[in-house]
mmCIF file of C-alpha atoms in Angstrom:
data_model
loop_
_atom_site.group_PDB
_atom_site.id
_atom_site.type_symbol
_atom_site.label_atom_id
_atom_site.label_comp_id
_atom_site.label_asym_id
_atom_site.label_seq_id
_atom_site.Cartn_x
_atom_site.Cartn_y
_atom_site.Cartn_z
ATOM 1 C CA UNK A 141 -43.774 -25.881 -28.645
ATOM 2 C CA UNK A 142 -45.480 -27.195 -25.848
ATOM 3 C CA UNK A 143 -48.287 -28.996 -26.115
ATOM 4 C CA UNK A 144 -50.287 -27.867 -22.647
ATOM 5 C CA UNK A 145 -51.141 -29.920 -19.629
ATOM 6 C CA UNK A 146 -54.867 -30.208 -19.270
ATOM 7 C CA UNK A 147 -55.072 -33.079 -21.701
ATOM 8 C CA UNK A 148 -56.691 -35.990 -20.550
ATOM 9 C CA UNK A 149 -53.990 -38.858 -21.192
ATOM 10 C CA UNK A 150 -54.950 -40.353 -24.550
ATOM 11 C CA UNK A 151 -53.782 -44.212 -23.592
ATOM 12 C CA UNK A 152 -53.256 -45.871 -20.136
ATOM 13 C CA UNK A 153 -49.532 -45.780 -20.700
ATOM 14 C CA UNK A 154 -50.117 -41.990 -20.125
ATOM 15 C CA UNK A 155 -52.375 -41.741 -17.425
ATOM 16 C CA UNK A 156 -49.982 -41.182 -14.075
ATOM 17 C CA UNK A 157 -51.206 -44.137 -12.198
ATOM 18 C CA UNK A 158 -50.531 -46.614 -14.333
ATOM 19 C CA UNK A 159 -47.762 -45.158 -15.966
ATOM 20 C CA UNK A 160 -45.933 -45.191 -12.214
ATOM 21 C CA UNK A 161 -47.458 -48.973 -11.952
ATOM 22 C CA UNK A 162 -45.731 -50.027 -15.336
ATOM 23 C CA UNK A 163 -42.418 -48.186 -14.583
ATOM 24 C CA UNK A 164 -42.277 -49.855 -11.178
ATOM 25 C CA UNK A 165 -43.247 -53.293 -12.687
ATOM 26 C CA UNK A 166 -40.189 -53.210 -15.490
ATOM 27 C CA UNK A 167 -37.867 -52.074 -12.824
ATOM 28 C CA UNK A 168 -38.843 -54.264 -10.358
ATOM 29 C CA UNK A 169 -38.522 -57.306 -12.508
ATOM 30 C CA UNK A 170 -35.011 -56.068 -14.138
ATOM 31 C CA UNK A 171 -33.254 -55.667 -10.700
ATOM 32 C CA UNK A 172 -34.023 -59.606 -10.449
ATOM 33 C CA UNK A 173 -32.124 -60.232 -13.438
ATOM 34 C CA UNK A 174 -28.787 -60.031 -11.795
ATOM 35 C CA UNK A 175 -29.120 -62.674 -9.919
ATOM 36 C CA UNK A 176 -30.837 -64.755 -11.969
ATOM 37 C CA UNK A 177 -28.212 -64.309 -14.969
ATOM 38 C CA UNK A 178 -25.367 -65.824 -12.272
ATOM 39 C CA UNK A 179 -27.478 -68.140 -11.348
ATOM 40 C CA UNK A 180 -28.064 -69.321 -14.752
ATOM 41 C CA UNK A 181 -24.001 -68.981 -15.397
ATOM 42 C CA UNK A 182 -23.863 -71.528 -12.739
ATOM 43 C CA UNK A 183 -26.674 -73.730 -13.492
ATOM 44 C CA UNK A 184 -25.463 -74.171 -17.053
ATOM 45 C CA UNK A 185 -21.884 -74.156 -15.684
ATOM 46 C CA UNK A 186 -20.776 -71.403 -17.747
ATOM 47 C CA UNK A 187 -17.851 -70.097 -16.490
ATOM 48 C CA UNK A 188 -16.297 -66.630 -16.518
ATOM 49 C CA UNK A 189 -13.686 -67.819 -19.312
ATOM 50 C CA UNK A 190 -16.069 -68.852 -21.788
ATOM 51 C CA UNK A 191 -16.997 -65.861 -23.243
ATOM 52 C CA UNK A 192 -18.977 -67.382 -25.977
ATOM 53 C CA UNK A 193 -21.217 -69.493 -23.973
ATOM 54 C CA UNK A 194 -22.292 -66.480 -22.205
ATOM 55 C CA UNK A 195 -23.013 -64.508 -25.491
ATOM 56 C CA UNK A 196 -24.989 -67.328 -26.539
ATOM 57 C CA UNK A 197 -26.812 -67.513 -23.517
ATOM 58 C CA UNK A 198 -27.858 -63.913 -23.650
ATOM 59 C CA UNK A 199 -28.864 -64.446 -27.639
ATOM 60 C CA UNK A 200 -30.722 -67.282 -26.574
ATOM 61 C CA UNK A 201 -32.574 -65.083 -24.024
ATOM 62 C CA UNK A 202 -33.455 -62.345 -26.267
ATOM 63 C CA UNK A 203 -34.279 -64.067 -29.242
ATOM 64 C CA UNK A 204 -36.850 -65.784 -27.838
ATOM 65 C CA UNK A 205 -38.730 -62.969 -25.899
ATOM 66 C CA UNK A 206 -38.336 -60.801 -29.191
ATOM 67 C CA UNK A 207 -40.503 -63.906 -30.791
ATOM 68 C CA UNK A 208 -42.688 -63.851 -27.973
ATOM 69 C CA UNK A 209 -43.270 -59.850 -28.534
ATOM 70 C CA UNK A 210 -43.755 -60.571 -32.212
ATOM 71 C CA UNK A 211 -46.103 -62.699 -31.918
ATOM 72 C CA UNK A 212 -48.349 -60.950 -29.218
ATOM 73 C CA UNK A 213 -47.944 -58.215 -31.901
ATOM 74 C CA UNK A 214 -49.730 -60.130 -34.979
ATOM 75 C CA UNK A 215 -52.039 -61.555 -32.739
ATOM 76 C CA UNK A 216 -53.207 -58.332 -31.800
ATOM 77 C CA UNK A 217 -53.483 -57.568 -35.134
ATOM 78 C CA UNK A 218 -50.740 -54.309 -34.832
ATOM 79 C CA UNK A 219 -48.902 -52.999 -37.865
ATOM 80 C CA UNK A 220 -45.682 -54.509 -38.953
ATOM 81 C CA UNK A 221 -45.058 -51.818 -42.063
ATOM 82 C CA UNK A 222 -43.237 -48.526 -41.243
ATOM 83 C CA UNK A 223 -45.202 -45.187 -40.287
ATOM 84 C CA UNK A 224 -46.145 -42.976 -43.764
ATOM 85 C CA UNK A 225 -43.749 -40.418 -42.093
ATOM 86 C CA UNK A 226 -40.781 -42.852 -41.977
ATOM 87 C CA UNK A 227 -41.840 -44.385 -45.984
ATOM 88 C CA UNK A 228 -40.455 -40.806 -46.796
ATOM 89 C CA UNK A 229 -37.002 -42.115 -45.873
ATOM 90 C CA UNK A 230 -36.779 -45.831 -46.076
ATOM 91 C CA UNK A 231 -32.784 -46.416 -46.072
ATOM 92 C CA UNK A 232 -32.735 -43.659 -43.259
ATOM 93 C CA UNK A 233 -35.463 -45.412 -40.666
ATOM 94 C CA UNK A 234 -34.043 -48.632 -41.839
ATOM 95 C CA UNK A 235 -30.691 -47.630 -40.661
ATOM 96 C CA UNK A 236 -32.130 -46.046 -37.479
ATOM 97 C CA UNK A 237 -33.929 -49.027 -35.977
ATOM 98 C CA UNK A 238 -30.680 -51.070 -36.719
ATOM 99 C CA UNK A 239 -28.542 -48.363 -35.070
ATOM 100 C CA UNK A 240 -31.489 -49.345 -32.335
ATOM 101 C CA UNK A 241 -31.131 -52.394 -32.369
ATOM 102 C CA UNK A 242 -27.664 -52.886 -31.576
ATOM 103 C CA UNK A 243 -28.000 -50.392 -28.744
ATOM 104 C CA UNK A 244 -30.591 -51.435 -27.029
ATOM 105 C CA UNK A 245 -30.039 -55.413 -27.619
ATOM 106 C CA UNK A 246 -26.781 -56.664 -28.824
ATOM 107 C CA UNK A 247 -24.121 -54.269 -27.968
ATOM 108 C CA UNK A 248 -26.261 -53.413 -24.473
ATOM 109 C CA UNK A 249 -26.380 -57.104 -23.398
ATOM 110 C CA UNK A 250 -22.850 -58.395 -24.522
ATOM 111 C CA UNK A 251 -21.327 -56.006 -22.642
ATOM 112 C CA UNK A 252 -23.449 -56.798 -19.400
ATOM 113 C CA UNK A 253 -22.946 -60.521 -19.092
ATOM 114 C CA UNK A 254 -19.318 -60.184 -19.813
ATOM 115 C CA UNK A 255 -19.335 -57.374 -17.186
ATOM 116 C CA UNK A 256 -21.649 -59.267 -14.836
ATOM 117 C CA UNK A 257 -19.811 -62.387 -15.133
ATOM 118 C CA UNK A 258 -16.771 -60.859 -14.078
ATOM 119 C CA UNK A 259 -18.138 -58.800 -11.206
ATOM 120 C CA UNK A 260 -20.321 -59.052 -7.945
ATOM 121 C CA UNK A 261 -24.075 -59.032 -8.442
ATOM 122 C CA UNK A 262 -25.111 -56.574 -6.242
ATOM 123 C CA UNK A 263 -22.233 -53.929 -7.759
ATOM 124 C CA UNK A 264 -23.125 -54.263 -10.709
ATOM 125 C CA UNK A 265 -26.546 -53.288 -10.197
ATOM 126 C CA UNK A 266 -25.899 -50.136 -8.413
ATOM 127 C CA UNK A 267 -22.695 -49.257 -10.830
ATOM 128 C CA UNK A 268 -25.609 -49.569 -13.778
ATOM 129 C CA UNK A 269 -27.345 -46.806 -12.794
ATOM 130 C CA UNK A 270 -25.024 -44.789 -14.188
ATOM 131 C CA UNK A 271 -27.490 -45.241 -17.537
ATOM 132 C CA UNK A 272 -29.836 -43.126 -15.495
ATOM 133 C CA UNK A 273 -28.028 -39.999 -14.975
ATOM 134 C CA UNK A 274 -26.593 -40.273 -18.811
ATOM 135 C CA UNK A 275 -30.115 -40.637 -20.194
ATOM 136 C CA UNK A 276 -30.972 -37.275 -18.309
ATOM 137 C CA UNK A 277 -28.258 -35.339 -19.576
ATOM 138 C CA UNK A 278 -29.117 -36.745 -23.277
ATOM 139 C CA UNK A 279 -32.506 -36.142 -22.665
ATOM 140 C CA UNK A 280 -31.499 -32.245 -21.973
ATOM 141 C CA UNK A 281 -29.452 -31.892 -25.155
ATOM 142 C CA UNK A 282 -31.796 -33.296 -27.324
ATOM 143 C CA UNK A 283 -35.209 -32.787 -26.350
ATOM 144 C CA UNK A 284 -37.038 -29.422 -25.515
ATOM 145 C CA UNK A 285 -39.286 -30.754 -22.736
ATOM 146 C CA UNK A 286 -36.002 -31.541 -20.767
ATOM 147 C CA UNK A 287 -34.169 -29.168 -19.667
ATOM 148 C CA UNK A 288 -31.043 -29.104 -17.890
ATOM 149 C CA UNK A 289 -32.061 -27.337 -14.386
ATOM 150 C CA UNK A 290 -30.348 -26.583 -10.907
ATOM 151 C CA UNK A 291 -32.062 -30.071 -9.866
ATOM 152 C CA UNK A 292 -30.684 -32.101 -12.310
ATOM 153 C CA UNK A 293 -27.352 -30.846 -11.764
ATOM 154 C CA UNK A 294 -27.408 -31.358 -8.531
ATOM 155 C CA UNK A 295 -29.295 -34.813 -8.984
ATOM 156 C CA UNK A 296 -26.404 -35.974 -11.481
ATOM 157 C CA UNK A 297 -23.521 -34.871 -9.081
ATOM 158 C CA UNK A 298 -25.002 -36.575 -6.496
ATOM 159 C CA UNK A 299 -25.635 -40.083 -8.561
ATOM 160 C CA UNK A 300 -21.888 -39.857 -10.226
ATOM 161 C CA UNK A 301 -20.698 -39.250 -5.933
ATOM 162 C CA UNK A 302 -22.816 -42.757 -5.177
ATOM 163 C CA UNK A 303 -21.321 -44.700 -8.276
ATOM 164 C CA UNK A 304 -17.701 -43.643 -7.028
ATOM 165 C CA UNK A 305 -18.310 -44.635 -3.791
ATOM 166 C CA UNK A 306 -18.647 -48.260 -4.994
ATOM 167 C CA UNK A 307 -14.532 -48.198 -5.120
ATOM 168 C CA UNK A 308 -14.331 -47.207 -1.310
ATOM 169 C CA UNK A 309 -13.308 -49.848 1.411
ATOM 170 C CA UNK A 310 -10.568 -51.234 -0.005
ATOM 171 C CA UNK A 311 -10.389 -55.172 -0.889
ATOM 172 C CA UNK A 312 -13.766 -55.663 0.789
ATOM 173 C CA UNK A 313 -16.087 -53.942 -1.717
ATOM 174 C CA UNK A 314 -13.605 -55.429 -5.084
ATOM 175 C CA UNK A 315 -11.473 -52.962 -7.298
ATOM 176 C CA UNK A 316 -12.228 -51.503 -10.762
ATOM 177 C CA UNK A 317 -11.712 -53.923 -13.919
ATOM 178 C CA UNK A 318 -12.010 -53.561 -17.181
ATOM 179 C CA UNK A 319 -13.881 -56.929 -17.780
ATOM 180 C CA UNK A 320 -15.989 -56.227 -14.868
ATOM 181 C CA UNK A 321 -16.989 -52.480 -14.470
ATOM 182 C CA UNK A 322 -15.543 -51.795 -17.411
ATOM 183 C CA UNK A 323 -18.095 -53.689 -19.360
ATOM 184 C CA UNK A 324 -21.005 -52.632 -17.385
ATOM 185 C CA UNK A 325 -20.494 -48.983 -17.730
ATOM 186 C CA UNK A 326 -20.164 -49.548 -21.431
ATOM 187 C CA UNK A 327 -23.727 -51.328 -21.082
ATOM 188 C CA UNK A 328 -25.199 -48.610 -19.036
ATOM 189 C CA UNK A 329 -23.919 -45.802 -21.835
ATOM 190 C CA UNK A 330 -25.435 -48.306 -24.867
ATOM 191 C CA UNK A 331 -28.549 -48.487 -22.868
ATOM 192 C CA UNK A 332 -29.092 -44.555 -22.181
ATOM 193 C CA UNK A 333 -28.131 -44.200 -25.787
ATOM 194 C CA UNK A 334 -31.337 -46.650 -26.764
ATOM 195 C CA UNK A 335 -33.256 -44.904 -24.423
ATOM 196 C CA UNK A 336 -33.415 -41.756 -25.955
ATOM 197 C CA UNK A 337 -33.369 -43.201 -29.299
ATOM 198 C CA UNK A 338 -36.958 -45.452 -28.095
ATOM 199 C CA UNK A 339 -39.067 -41.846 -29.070
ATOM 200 C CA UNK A 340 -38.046 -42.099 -32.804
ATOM 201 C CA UNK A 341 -38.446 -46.053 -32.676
ATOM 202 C CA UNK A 342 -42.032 -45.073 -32.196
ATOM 203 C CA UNK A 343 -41.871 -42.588 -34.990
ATOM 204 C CA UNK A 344 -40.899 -45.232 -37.428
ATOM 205 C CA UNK A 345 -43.142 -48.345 -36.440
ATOM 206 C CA UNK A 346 -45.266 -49.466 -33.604
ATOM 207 C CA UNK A 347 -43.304 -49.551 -30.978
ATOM 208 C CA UNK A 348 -44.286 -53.089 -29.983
ATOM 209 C CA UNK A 349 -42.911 -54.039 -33.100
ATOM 210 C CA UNK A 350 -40.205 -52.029 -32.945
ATOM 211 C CA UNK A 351 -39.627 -53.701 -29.350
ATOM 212 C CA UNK A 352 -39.705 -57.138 -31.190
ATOM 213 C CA UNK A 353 -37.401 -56.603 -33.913
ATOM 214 C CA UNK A 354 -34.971 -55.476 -31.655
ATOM 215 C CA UNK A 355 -34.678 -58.191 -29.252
ATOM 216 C CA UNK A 356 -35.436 -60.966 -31.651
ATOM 217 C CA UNK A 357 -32.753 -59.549 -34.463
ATOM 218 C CA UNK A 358 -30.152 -58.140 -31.535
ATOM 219 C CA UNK A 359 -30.698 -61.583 -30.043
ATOM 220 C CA UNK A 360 -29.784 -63.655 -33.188
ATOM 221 C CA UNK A 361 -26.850 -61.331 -33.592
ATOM 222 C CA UNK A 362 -25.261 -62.697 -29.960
ATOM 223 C CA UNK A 363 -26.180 -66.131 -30.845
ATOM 224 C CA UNK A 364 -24.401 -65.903 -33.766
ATOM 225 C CA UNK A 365 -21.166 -65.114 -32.904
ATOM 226 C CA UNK A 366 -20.991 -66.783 -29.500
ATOM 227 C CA UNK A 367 -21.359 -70.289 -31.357
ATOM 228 C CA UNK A 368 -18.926 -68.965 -33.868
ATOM 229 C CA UNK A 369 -16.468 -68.308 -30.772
ATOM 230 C CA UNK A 370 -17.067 -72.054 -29.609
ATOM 231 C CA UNK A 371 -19.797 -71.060 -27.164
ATOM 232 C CA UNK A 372 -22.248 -74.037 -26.109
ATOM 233 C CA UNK A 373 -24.658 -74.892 -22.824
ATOM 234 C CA UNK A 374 -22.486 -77.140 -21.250
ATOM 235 C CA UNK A 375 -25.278 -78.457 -18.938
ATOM 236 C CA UNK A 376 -28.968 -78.168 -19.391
ATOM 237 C CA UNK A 377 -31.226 -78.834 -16.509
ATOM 238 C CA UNK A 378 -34.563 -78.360 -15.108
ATOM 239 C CA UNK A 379 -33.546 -75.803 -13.105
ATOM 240 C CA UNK A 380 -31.128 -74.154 -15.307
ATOM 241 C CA UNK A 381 -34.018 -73.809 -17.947
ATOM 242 C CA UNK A 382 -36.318 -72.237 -15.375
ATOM 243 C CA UNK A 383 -33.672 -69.357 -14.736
ATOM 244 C CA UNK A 384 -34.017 -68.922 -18.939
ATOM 245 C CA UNK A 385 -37.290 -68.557 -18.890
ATOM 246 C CA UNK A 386 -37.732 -66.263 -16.250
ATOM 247 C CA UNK A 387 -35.376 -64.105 -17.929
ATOM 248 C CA UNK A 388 -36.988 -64.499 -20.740
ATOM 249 C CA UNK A 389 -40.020 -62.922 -19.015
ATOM 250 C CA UNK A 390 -38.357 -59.603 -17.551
ATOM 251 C CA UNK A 391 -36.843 -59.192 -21.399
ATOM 252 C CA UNK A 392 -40.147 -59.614 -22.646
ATOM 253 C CA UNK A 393 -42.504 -57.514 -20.559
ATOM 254 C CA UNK A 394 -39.670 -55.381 -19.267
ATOM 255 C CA UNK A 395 -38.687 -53.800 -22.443
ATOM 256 C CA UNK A 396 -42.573 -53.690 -23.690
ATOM 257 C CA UNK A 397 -43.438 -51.709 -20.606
ATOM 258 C CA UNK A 398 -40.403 -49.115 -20.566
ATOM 259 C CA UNK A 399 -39.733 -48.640 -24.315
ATOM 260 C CA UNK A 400 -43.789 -47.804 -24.844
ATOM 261 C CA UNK A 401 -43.932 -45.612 -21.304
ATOM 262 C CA UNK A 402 -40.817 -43.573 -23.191
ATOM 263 C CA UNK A 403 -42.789 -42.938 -26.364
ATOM 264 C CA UNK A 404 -45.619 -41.030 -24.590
ATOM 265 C CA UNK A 405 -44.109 -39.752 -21.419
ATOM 266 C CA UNK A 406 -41.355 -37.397 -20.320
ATOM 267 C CA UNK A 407 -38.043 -39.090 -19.818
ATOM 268 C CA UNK A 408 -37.492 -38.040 -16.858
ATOM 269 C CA UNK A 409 -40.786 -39.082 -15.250
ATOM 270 C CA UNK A 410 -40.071 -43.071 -16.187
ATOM 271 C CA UNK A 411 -36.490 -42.601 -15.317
ATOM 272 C CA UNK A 412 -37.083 -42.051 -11.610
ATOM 273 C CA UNK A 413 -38.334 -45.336 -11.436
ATOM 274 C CA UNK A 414 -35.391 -46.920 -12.617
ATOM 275 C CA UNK A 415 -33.678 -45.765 -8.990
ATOM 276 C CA UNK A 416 -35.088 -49.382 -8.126
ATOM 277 C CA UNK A 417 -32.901 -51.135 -10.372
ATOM 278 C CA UNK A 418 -29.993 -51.369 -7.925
ATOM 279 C CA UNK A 419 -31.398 -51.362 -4.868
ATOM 280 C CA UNK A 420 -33.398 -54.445 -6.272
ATOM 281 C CA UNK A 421 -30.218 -55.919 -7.707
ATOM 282 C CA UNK A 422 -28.369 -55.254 -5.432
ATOM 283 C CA UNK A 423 -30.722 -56.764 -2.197
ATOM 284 C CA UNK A 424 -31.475 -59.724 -4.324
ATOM 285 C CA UNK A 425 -27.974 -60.456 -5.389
ATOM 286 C CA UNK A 426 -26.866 -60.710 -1.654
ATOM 287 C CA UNK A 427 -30.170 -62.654 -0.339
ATOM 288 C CA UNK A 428 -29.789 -65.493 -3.835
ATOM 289 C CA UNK A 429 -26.090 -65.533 -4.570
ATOM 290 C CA UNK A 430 -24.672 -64.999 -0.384
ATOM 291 C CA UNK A 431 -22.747 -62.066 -1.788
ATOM 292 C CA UNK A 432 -21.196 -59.644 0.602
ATOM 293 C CA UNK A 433 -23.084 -56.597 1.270
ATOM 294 C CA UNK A 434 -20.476 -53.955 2.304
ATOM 295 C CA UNK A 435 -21.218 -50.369 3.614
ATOM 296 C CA UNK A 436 -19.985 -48.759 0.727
ATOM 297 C CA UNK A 437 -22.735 -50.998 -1.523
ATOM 298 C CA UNK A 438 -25.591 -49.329 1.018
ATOM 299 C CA UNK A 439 -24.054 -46.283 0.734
ATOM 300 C CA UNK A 440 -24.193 -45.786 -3.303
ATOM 301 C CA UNK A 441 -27.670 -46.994 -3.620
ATOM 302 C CA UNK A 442 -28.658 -44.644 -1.324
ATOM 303 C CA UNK A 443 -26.777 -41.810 -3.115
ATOM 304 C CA UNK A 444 -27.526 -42.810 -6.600
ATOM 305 C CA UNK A 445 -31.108 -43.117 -5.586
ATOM 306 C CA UNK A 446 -31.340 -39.622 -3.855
ATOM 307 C CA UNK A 447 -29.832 -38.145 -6.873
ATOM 308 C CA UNK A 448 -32.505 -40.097 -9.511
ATOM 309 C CA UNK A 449 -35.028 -38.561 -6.933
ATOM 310 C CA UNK A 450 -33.483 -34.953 -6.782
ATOM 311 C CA UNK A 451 -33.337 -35.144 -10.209
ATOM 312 C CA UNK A 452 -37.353 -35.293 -10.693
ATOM 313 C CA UNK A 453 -38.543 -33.394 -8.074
ATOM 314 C CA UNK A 454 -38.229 -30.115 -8.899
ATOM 315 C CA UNK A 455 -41.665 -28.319 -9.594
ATOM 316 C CA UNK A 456 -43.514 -28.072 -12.842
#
């Protein structure tokens, strides 16, 4: 059922100005982490064979925003114990905010600095939007308040078109690889799988919690096995450190912003805002790492853009 639309929003991460300003922010700040995670790589000369080092540095990351979130959480005095509802079913919630966080955190993120390592910047950015259109189409199937219209046909057909068109122009604009794209679509599907599954996150503990758990635990579950597969920082400098931390940042406000904004808000309304995501990556990528920025690059952030857009426009 329903629930009608003359409430007044009950929290600021409802009310539609600052749930636009909070979208923006988180997808603002996580099209800057493509070029900031190559920058890093080189920094800490990791290179694109030494797959562990780049697992660790990703474990590394998260880990230490999820302790960041934690602790912002018990300062604020928020709930650590699950929801009455969820007590009902402790093995079951238990289960489901693991499931969550290997989705959202270590699955997600080992799959997207392999990927990233082994692909251009600004490609990878637009080729990740693909987590967009499969987040809609999830968000259809499993919730009533999102149905699958005209529009977001359209929308999707139009997104999928711009993703192809990343394989146009021959040599110029790279090939298809399984490392490389390969690995980033399999991050975008983990992440539009963690999406959807942020709604019962919030049914099961404070989400800020929830948000925590999931990079601090998914974190320590990269770290883990990349120094079991050898992986180390081979250099550590000033300026290598500064990349962490500012990664460290967009992990730690960029998943508080989104994965709250999901509890209380259609999907569909804080997806739209992800249609920054590559257009940010991809601008930044080319403007900090001197990547090439071929037509075909322009081309699917425009259409992956206008589909995110056709996809949310349609009239209530």
């Amino acid at each position: 059922m329903k629930s009608t639309i003359h409430h007044p929003p009950s929290t600021i991460f409802q009310h539609p100005v600052w749930a636009a300003v909070f979208a923006f922010t988180a997808a603002f700040l996580w099209g800057w982490a493509y070029p900031l995670i190559k920058l890093g790589f080189d920094e800490f000369e990791i290179t694109t064979d030494m797959t562990g080092s780049k697992v660790l540095f990703a474990g590394i990351r998260f880990f230490i925003s999820g302790v960041i979130v934690l602790t912002v959480a018990r300062t604020a005095h928020r709930s650590f114990a699950l929801k009455e509802t969820a007590k009902a079913n402790i093995w079951g919630s238990s289960l489901f905010l693991l499931a969550f966080t290997l989705l959202n955190t270590t699955l997600h993120y080992a799959c997207f600095y392999v990927g990233l390592s082994h692909s251009q910047g600004s490609r990878a950015a637009i080729l990740n939007s693909l987590s967009v259109f499969v987040l809609v189409i999830l968000a259809c199937m499993f919730f009533k308040s999102d149905r699958l219209t005209v529009w977001k046909t359209i929308g999707c057909i139009i997104g999928f078109t711009g993703i192809l068109s990343l394989n146009l122009g021959g040599d110029a604009s790279g090939a298809f690889t399984l490392l490389g794209d390969g690995m980033i679509i399999l991050n975008a599907l983990c992440g539009a799988c963690a999406g959807l599954m942020t709604r019962g996150v919030g049914q099961r503990v404070d989400v800020f919690v929830g948000t925590g758990y999931s990079l601090a635990i998914g974190g320590a579950l990269l770290m883990i096995p990349g120094m079991l597969m050898g992986g180390t920082l081979p250099r550590v400098t000033p300026l290598g450190l500064f990349y962490l931390l500012m990664l460290i940042g967009i992990s730690t406000i960029g998943f508080t912003l989104y994965n709250k904004l999901l509890t209380c808000n259609p999907v569909g309304k804080i997806a739209i805002w992800n249609s920054l995501i590559p257009v940010v990556g991809a601008v930044t990528s080319c403007l900090c790492l001197q990547e090439p920025f071929v037509w075909n690059y322009a081309l699917a952030a425009v259409l992956t853009t206008a589909g995110i857009y056709i996809i949310n426009r349609e009239k209530k």
